[in-house]
Amino acid sequence: QLQLQESGPGLVKPSETLSLTCFVSGGSIISTIYNWAWIRQPPGKGLEWIGSIYYSGKTYYNSSLKSRVTMSVDTSKNQFSLKLSSVTAADTAVYYCASQPLGALADWGQGTLVTVSS
Amino acid sequence: QSALTQPASVSGSPGQSITISCTGTSSDVGNYNLVSWYQHHPGKAPKLMIFEVSKRSSGVSNRFSGSKSGNTASLTISGLQADDEADYYCYSYAGSGTPVVFGGGTKLTVL
């Protein structure tokens, strides 16, 4: 079973860029089985898939966020990252990273709360 | 892609069975046997319970089962226990475009 851990600032100012990193342990991020995903949950709302990245760097984004999302992978550090630009209060959420075999999200990080506020 | 449709809440007494539905379209649930279900206790990470419509994830009790008919997938929990009280989300692969879609979530209350 993989372990995933999110890290990054818990407070981001409006219009700035949210940046998070997910460190993967217990296995290699270079995997033909998994994509690596970001998911978020705004307060009081449901889960929303943000996007996924394959170890090669190929990305898949939620069309509703695509213009603001950039994901990257660092195989030397066994981690992947999320950048979300031009944030507003609506981007306040708990952000999770997860391993993503086809059709599921298998292993999840504990989540990190990111608040957008001045 | 629109979110999959789940009931906002369901409830049942200990020992009873409940079913949570997840309705999508012929572009997601109806077109792929790649539906999964997640249990989410507040403050914790979501947990994969069912994948590929009906396969239980490792360590998940056989009280949890999944099925699909047409554009609707279902999660059934039998022998309800207090610890089953949580939010449950369905998820489906949806092909190209936005390849992942979640349901809106269902709050299960064990009375």
PDB file of C-alpha atoms in Angstrom:
ATOM      1  CA  GLN A   1       0.000   0.000   0.000  1.00  0.00           C
ATOM      2  CA  LEU A   2       1.319   3.403  -0.943  1.00  0.00           C
ATOM      3  CA  GLN A   3       1.549   6.311   1.455  1.00  0.00           C
ATOM      4  CA  LEU A   4       0.958   9.830   0.168  1.00  0.00           C
ATOM      5  CA  GLN A   5       1.543  13.107   1.993  1.00  0.00           C
ATOM      6  CA  GLU A   6       0.494  16.565   0.864  1.00  0.00           C
ATOM      7  CA  SER A   7       2.505  19.647   1.749  1.00  0.00           C
ATOM      8  CA  GLY A   8       2.245  23.339   1.034  1.00  0.00           C
ATOM      9  CA  PRO A   9       1.019  26.658   2.401  1.00  0.00           C
ATOM     10  CA  GLY A  10      -2.250  26.621   4.290  1.00  0.00           C
ATOM     11  CA  LEU A  11      -3.056  30.219   3.406  1.00  0.00           C
ATOM     12  CA  VAL A  12      -2.985  31.804  -0.051  1.00  0.00           C
ATOM     13  CA  LYS A  13      -3.978  35.344  -0.983  1.00  0.00           C
ATOM     14  CA  PRO A  14      -6.666  35.963  -3.604  1.00  0.00           C
ATOM     15  CA  SER A  15      -5.344  36.191  -7.177  1.00  0.00           C
ATOM     16  CA  GLU A  16      -2.146  34.363  -6.215  1.00  0.00           C
ATOM     17  CA  THR A  17      -1.103  30.819  -7.105  1.00  0.00           C
ATOM     18  CA  LEU A  18      -1.775  27.836  -4.850  1.00  0.00           C
ATOM     19  CA  SER A  19       1.110  25.340  -4.855  1.00  0.00           C
ATOM     20  CA  LEU A  20       1.009  21.874  -3.308  1.00  0.00           C
ATOM     21  CA  THR A  21       3.285  18.853  -3.443  1.00  0.00           C
ATOM     22  CA  CYS A  22       2.487  15.217  -2.817  1.00  0.00           C
ATOM     23  CA  PHE A  23       5.279  12.890  -1.701  1.00  0.00           C
ATOM     24  CA  VAL A  24       4.802   9.205  -2.477  1.00  0.00           C
ATOM     25  CA  SER A  25       6.375   6.485  -0.323  1.00  0.00           C
ATOM     26  CA  GLY A  26       6.098   2.731  -0.293  1.00  0.00           C
ATOM     27  CA  GLY A  27       6.502   2.538  -4.051  1.00  0.00           C
ATOM     28  CA  SER A  28       7.823   4.313  -7.103  1.00  0.00           C
ATOM     29  CA  ILE A  29       6.015   7.129  -8.806  1.00  0.00           C
ATOM     30  CA  ILE A  30       7.354   5.616 -12.035  1.00  0.00           C
ATOM     31  CA  SER A  31       4.508   3.190 -12.477  1.00  0.00           C
ATOM     32  CA  THR A  32       2.643   1.931 -15.488  1.00  0.00           C
ATOM     33  CA  ILE A  33      -0.321   1.124 -13.244  1.00  0.00           C
ATOM     34  CA  TYR A  34      -1.050   4.480 -11.698  1.00  0.00           C
ATOM     35  CA  ASN A  35      -1.835   8.002 -12.618  1.00  0.00           C
ATOM     36  CA  TRP A  36      -1.400  10.472  -9.770  1.00  0.00           C
ATOM     37  CA  ALA A  37      -4.388  12.610  -8.911  1.00  0.00           C
ATOM     38  CA  TRP A  38      -5.435  15.737  -7.060  1.00  0.00           C
ATOM     39  CA  ILE A  39      -8.916  16.001  -5.559  1.00  0.00           C
ATOM     40  CA  ARG A  40     -10.423  18.725  -3.410  1.00  0.00           C
ATOM     41  CA  GLN A  41     -13.383  19.183  -1.076  1.00  0.00           C
ATOM     42  CA  PRO A  42     -14.641  22.696  -0.367  1.00  0.00           C
ATOM     43  CA  PRO A  43     -16.177  23.179   3.091  1.00  0.00           C
ATOM     44  CA  GLY A  44     -19.608  21.588   3.249  1.00  0.00           C
ATOM     45  CA  LYS A  45     -19.405  20.306  -0.321  1.00  0.00           C
ATOM     46  CA  GLY A  46     -18.524  17.113  -2.139  1.00  0.00           C
ATOM     47  CA  LEU A  47     -15.365  15.795  -3.729  1.00  0.00           C
ATOM     48  CA  GLU A  48     -14.094  17.332  -6.962  1.00  0.00           C
ATOM     49  CA  TRP A  49     -11.445  15.805  -9.191  1.00  0.00           C
ATOM     50  CA  ILE A  50      -8.903  18.445 -10.204  1.00  0.00           C
ATOM     51  CA  GLY A  51      -6.639  16.463 -12.488  1.00  0.00           C
ATOM     52  CA  SER A  52      -4.189  13.612 -12.897  1.00  0.00           C
ATOM     53  CA  ILE A  53      -0.664  13.122 -14.153  1.00  0.00           C
ATOM     54  CA  TYR A  54       1.238  10.096 -15.419  1.00  0.00           C
ATOM     55  CA  TYR A  55       4.904   9.668 -14.526  1.00  0.00           C
ATOM     56  CA  SER A  56       5.827  10.629 -18.092  1.00  0.00           C
ATOM     57  CA  GLY A  57       4.243  14.029 -17.531  1.00  0.00           C
ATOM     58  CA  LYS A  58       1.049  13.453 -19.488  1.00  0.00           C
ATOM     59  CA  THR A  59      -1.761  15.324 -17.803  1.00  0.00           C
ATOM     60  CA  TYR A  60      -5.548  15.151 -17.635  1.00  0.00           C
ATOM     61  CA  TYR A  61      -7.423  18.103 -16.160  1.00  0.00           C
ATOM     62  CA  ASN A  62     -10.982  18.837 -15.101  1.00  0.00           C
ATOM     63  CA  SER A  63     -12.319  20.998 -17.908  1.00  0.00           C
ATOM     64  CA  SER A  64     -13.793  23.454 -15.408  1.00  0.00           C
ATOM     65  CA  LEU A  65     -10.344  24.183 -13.939  1.00  0.00           C
ATOM     66  CA  LYS A  66      -8.128  23.509 -16.930  1.00  0.00           C
ATOM     67  CA  SER A  67      -7.246  27.135 -17.627  1.00  0.00           C
ATOM     68  CA  ARG A  68      -5.823  27.569 -14.115  1.00  0.00           C
ATOM     69  CA  VAL A  69      -4.254  24.175 -13.349  1.00  0.00           C
ATOM     70  CA  THR A  70      -0.726  22.958 -13.905  1.00  0.00           C
ATOM     71  CA  MET A  71       0.485  19.595 -12.668  1.00  0.00           C
ATOM     72  CA  SER A  72       4.043  18.284 -12.769  1.00  0.00           C
ATOM     73  CA  VAL A  73       5.973  15.237 -11.614  1.00  0.00           C
ATOM     74  CA  ASP A  74       9.479  14.930 -10.182  1.00  0.00           C
ATOM     75  CA  THR A  75      10.543  11.317 -10.482  1.00  0.00           C
ATOM     76  CA  SER A  76      13.891  11.962  -8.750  1.00  0.00           C
ATOM     77  CA  LYS A  77      12.036  13.014  -5.595  1.00  0.00           C
ATOM     78  CA  ASN A  78       9.110  10.602  -6.011  1.00  0.00           C
ATOM     79  CA  GLN A  79       6.605  13.415  -5.842  1.00  0.00           C
ATOM     80  CA  PHE A  80       4.118  15.308  -7.924  1.00  0.00           C
ATOM     81  CA  SER A  81       2.794  18.829  -7.690  1.00  0.00           C
ATOM     82  CA  LEU A  82      -0.235  21.020  -8.266  1.00  0.00           C
ATOM     83  CA  LYS A  83      -0.380  24.693  -9.133  1.00  0.00           C
ATOM     84  CA  LEU A  84      -3.708  26.524  -9.272  1.00  0.00           C
ATOM     85  CA  SER A  85      -3.491  30.118 -10.418  1.00  0.00           C
ATOM     86  CA  SER A  86      -5.680  33.167  -9.834  1.00  0.00           C
ATOM     87  CA  VAL A  87      -7.301  31.666  -6.752  1.00  0.00           C
ATOM     88  CA  THR A  88     -10.445  33.039  -5.142  1.00  0.00           C
ATOM     89  CA  ALA A  89     -12.338  32.184  -1.980  1.00  0.00           C
ATOM     90  CA  ALA A  90     -14.115  29.472  -3.972  1.00  0.00           C
ATOM     91  CA  ASP A  91     -10.823  27.573  -4.101  1.00  0.00           C
ATOM     92  CA  THR A  92     -10.752  27.218  -0.322  1.00  0.00           C
ATOM     93  CA  ALA A  93     -10.853  23.475   0.257  1.00  0.00           C
ATOM     94  CA  VAL A  94      -9.170  20.417   1.664  1.00  0.00           C
ATOM     95  CA  TYR A  95      -6.845  19.216  -1.077  1.00  0.00           C
ATOM     96  CA  TYR A  96      -6.041  15.508  -1.375  1.00  0.00           C
ATOM     97  CA  CYS A  97      -3.567  13.635  -3.509  1.00  0.00           C
ATOM     98  CA  ALA A  98      -4.159  10.019  -4.461  1.00  0.00           C
ATOM     99  CA  SER A  99      -2.888   7.127  -6.526  1.00  0.00           C
ATOM    100  CA  GLN A 100      -5.161   6.421  -9.462  1.00  0.00           C
ATOM    101  CA  PRO A 101      -5.273   3.050 -11.143  1.00  0.00           C
ATOM    102  CA  LEU A 102      -7.795   3.002 -13.975  1.00  0.00           C
ATOM    103  CA  GLY A 103     -11.250   3.724 -12.647  1.00  0.00           C
ATOM    104  CA  ALA A 104     -10.459   4.351  -9.000  1.00  0.00           C
ATOM    105  CA  LEU A 105      -8.509   6.304  -6.421  1.00  0.00           C
ATOM    106  CA  ALA A 106      -6.722   3.705  -4.378  1.00  0.00           C
ATOM    107  CA  ASP A 107      -4.475   5.358  -1.795  1.00  0.00           C
ATOM    108  CA  TRP A 108      -5.085   8.830  -0.439  1.00  0.00           C
ATOM    109  CA  GLY A 109      -3.114  11.409   1.468  1.00  0.00           C
ATOM    110  CA  GLN A 110      -4.576  12.787   4.685  1.00  0.00           C
ATOM    111  CA  GLY A 111      -5.469  16.042   2.983  1.00  0.00           C
ATOM    112  CA  THR A 112      -4.385  19.603   3.578  1.00  0.00           C
ATOM    113  CA  LEU A 113      -6.639  22.585   4.138  1.00  0.00           C
ATOM    114  CA  VAL A 114      -5.887  25.552   1.923  1.00  0.00           C
ATOM    115  CA  THR A 115      -7.659  28.794   2.751  1.00  0.00           C
ATOM    116  CA  VAL A 116      -7.789  31.650   0.266  1.00  0.00           C
ATOM    117  CA  SER A 117      -7.939  34.913   2.153  1.00  0.00           C
ATOM    118  CA  SER A 118      -6.180  38.239   2.332  1.00  0.00           C
TER     119      SER A 118
ATOM    120  CA  GLN B   1     -19.140  16.419 -17.380  1.00  0.00           C
ATOM    121  CA  SER B   2     -21.933  16.806 -14.838  1.00  0.00           C
ATOM    122  CA  ALA B   3     -21.665  15.228 -11.446  1.00  0.00           C
ATOM    123  CA  LEU B   4     -23.242  11.842 -10.952  1.00  0.00           C
ATOM    124  CA  THR B   5     -26.550  11.956  -9.052  1.00  0.00           C
ATOM    125  CA  GLN B   6     -26.736  10.481  -5.578  1.00  0.00           C
ATOM    126  CA  PRO B   7     -29.405  10.900  -2.896  1.00  0.00           C
ATOM    127  CA  ALA B   8     -28.341  13.516  -0.370  1.00  0.00           C
ATOM    128  CA  SER B   9     -29.041  11.246   2.559  1.00  0.00           C
ATOM    129  CA  VAL B  10     -30.089   7.747   3.517  1.00  0.00           C
ATOM    130  CA  SER B  11     -30.618   6.181   6.901  1.00  0.00           C
ATOM    131  CA  GLY B  12     -31.093   2.798   8.477  1.00  0.00           C
ATOM    132  CA  SER B  13     -31.082   1.029  11.803  1.00  0.00           C
ATOM    133  CA  PRO B  14     -28.297  -1.258  12.980  1.00  0.00           C
ATOM    134  CA  GLY B  15     -28.537  -4.638  11.304  1.00  0.00           C
ATOM    135  CA  GLN B  16     -30.616  -3.359   8.394  1.00  0.00           C
ATOM    136  CA  SER B  17     -29.521  -2.995   4.764  1.00  0.00           C
ATOM    137  CA  ILE B  18     -29.425   0.181   2.718  1.00  0.00           C
ATOM    138  CA  THR B  19     -28.705   0.957  -0.914  1.00  0.00           C
ATOM    139  CA  ILE B  20     -27.217   4.131  -2.314  1.00  0.00           C
ATOM    140  CA  SER B  21     -27.803   4.851  -5.988  1.00  0.00           C
ATOM    141  CA  CYS B  22     -25.509   6.704  -8.361  1.00  0.00           C
ATOM    142  CA  THR B  23     -27.025   7.787 -11.655  1.00  0.00           C
ATOM    143  CA  GLY B  24     -24.927   8.918 -14.560  1.00  0.00           C
ATOM    144  CA  THR B  25     -25.258   8.787 -18.313  1.00  0.00           C
ATOM    145  CA  SER B  26     -24.348   6.601 -21.240  1.00  0.00           C
ATOM    146  CA  SER B  27     -21.077   8.544 -21.414  1.00  0.00           C
ATOM    147  CA  ASP B  28     -19.839   7.494 -17.988  1.00  0.00           C
ATOM    148  CA  VAL B  29     -21.559   4.943 -15.735  1.00  0.00           C
ATOM    149  CA  GLY B  30     -23.418   3.328 -18.598  1.00  0.00           C
ATOM    150  CA  ASN B  31     -20.400   3.033 -20.863  1.00  0.00           C
ATOM    151  CA  TYR B  32     -17.674   1.726 -18.561  1.00  0.00           C
ATOM    152  CA  ASN B  33     -17.450  -0.855 -15.799  1.00  0.00           C
ATOM    153  CA  LEU B  34     -15.187   1.574 -13.955  1.00  0.00           C
ATOM    154  CA  VAL B  35     -17.380   2.732 -11.101  1.00  0.00           C
ATOM    155  CA  SER B  36     -15.912   2.972  -7.625  1.00  0.00           C
ATOM    156  CA  TRP B  37     -17.260   3.878  -4.193  1.00  0.00           C
ATOM    157  CA  TYR B  38     -15.610   5.758  -1.318  1.00  0.00           C
ATOM    158  CA  GLN B  39     -16.389   6.000   2.375  1.00  0.00           C
ATOM    159  CA  HIS B  40     -15.490   9.330   3.923  1.00  0.00           C
ATOM    160  CA  HIS B  41     -15.508   9.954   7.651  1.00  0.00           C
ATOM    161  CA  PRO B  42     -15.164  13.693   8.377  1.00  0.00           C
ATOM    162  CA  GLY B  43     -11.591  14.735   9.025  1.00  0.00           C
ATOM    163  CA  LYS B  44     -10.178  11.555   7.528  1.00  0.00           C
ATOM    164  CA  ALA B  45      -9.030  10.571   4.078  1.00  0.00           C
ATOM    165  CA  PRO B  46     -11.656   8.961   1.828  1.00  0.00           C
ATOM    166  CA  LYS B  47     -11.349   5.179   1.637  1.00  0.00           C
ATOM    167  CA  LEU B  48     -11.815   3.093  -1.486  1.00  0.00           C
ATOM    168  CA  MET B  49     -14.511   0.495  -0.790  1.00  0.00           C
ATOM    169  CA  ILE B  50     -15.564  -0.846  -4.203  1.00  0.00           C
ATOM    170  CA  PHE B  51     -13.868  -0.648  -7.605  1.00  0.00           C
ATOM    171  CA  GLU B  52     -14.775  -1.845 -11.095  1.00  0.00           C
ATOM    172  CA  VAL B  53     -18.467  -1.780 -10.101  1.00  0.00           C
ATOM    173  CA  SER B  54     -18.454  -4.730  -7.721  1.00  0.00           C
ATOM    174  CA  LYS B  55     -14.952  -5.652  -6.554  1.00  0.00           C
ATOM    175  CA  ARG B  56     -14.206  -5.064  -2.887  1.00  0.00           C
ATOM    176  CA  SER B  57     -10.996  -3.295  -2.006  1.00  0.00           C
ATOM    177  CA  SER B  58      -8.556  -5.165   0.204  1.00  0.00           C
ATOM    178  CA  GLY B  59      -9.775  -5.444   3.783  1.00  0.00           C
ATOM    179  CA  VAL B  60     -13.300  -4.183   3.086  1.00  0.00           C
ATOM    180  CA  SER B  61     -16.063  -6.142   4.762  1.00  0.00           C
ATOM    181  CA  ASN B  62     -18.253  -8.346   2.587  1.00  0.00           C
ATOM    182  CA  ARG B  63     -21.192  -6.379   3.999  1.00  0.00           C
ATOM    183  CA  PHE B  64     -20.382  -3.886   1.244  1.00  0.00           C
ATOM    184  CA  SER B  65     -21.363  -4.767  -2.306  1.00  0.00           C
ATOM    185  CA  GLY B  66     -21.687  -2.933  -5.602  1.00  0.00           C
ATOM    186  CA  SER B  67     -23.695  -3.410  -8.758  1.00  0.00           C
ATOM    187  CA  LYS B  68     -24.723  -1.611 -11.907  1.00  0.00           C
ATOM    188  CA  SER B  69     -27.715  -1.565 -14.236  1.00  0.00           C
ATOM    189  CA  GLY B  70     -27.680   0.694 -17.250  1.00  0.00           C
ATOM    190  CA  ASN B  71     -26.658   4.190 -16.231  1.00  0.00           C
ATOM    191  CA  THR B  72     -27.149   3.585 -12.508  1.00  0.00           C
ATOM    192  CA  ALA B  73     -24.673   2.048 -10.092  1.00  0.00           C
ATOM    193  CA  SER B  74     -25.550   1.045  -6.554  1.00  0.00           C
ATOM    194  CA  LEU B  75     -23.770   0.452  -3.274  1.00  0.00           C
ATOM    195  CA  THR B  76     -25.467  -1.843  -0.787  1.00  0.00           C
ATOM    196  CA  ILE B  77     -24.436  -2.079   2.850  1.00  0.00           C
ATOM    197  CA  SER B  78     -25.916  -4.976   4.776  1.00  0.00           C
ATOM    198  CA  GLY B  79     -25.902  -5.507   8.526  1.00  0.00           C
ATOM    199  CA  LEU B  80     -25.523  -1.795   9.209  1.00  0.00           C
ATOM    200  CA  GLN B  81     -23.111  -0.885  11.986  1.00  0.00           C
ATOM    201  CA  ALA B  82     -22.601   2.395  13.795  1.00  0.00           C
ATOM    202  CA  ASP B  83     -19.201   2.859  12.201  1.00  0.00           C
ATOM    203  CA  ASP B  84     -20.756   2.767   8.732  1.00  0.00           C
ATOM    204  CA  GLU B  85     -22.123   6.247   9.407  1.00  0.00           C
ATOM    205  CA  ALA B  86     -20.196   8.403   6.934  1.00  0.00           C
ATOM    206  CA  ASP B  87     -20.436  10.151   3.592  1.00  0.00           C
ATOM    207  CA  TYR B  88     -20.310   7.917   0.528  1.00  0.00           C
ATOM    208  CA  TYR B  89     -19.230   9.008  -2.936  1.00  0.00           C
ATOM    209  CA  CYS B  90     -19.426   7.259  -6.268  1.00  0.00           C
ATOM    210  CA  TYR B  91     -16.924   7.861  -9.045  1.00  0.00           C
ATOM    211  CA  SER B  92     -16.932   6.885 -12.680  1.00  0.00           C
ATOM    212  CA  TYR B  93     -14.473   6.948 -15.518  1.00  0.00           C
ATOM    213  CA  ALA B  94     -15.906   9.076 -18.307  1.00  0.00           C
ATOM    214  CA  GLY B  95     -13.523   8.719 -21.219  1.00  0.00           C
ATOM    215  CA  SER B  96     -11.932  11.681 -22.943  1.00  0.00           C
ATOM    216  CA  GLY B  97     -12.535  15.297 -22.000  1.00  0.00           C
ATOM    217  CA  THR B  98     -12.958  15.220 -18.256  1.00  0.00           C
ATOM    218  CA  PRO B  99     -12.258  11.528 -17.636  1.00  0.00           C
ATOM    219  CA  VAL B 100     -13.293  11.459 -13.993  1.00  0.00           C
ATOM    220  CA  VAL B 101     -16.642  12.369 -12.477  1.00  0.00           C
ATOM    221  CA  PHE B 102     -17.796  12.122  -8.844  1.00  0.00           C
ATOM    222  CA  GLY B 103     -21.250  11.838  -7.394  1.00  0.00           C
ATOM    223  CA  GLY B 104     -22.422  14.592  -5.095  1.00  0.00           C
ATOM    224  CA  GLY B 105     -22.161  12.376  -2.043  1.00  0.00           C
ATOM    225  CA  THR B 106     -24.674  10.662   0.251  1.00  0.00           C
ATOM    226  CA  LYS B 107     -24.736  11.044   4.006  1.00  0.00           C
ATOM    227  CA  LEU B 108     -25.525   7.738   5.686  1.00  0.00           C
ATOM    228  CA  THR B 109     -27.031   7.974   9.135  1.00  0.00           C
ATOM    229  CA  VAL B 110     -27.228   4.876  11.313  1.00  0.00           C
ATOM    230  CA  LEU B 111     -30.211   5.451  13.586  1.00  0.00           C
TER     231      LEU B 111
END
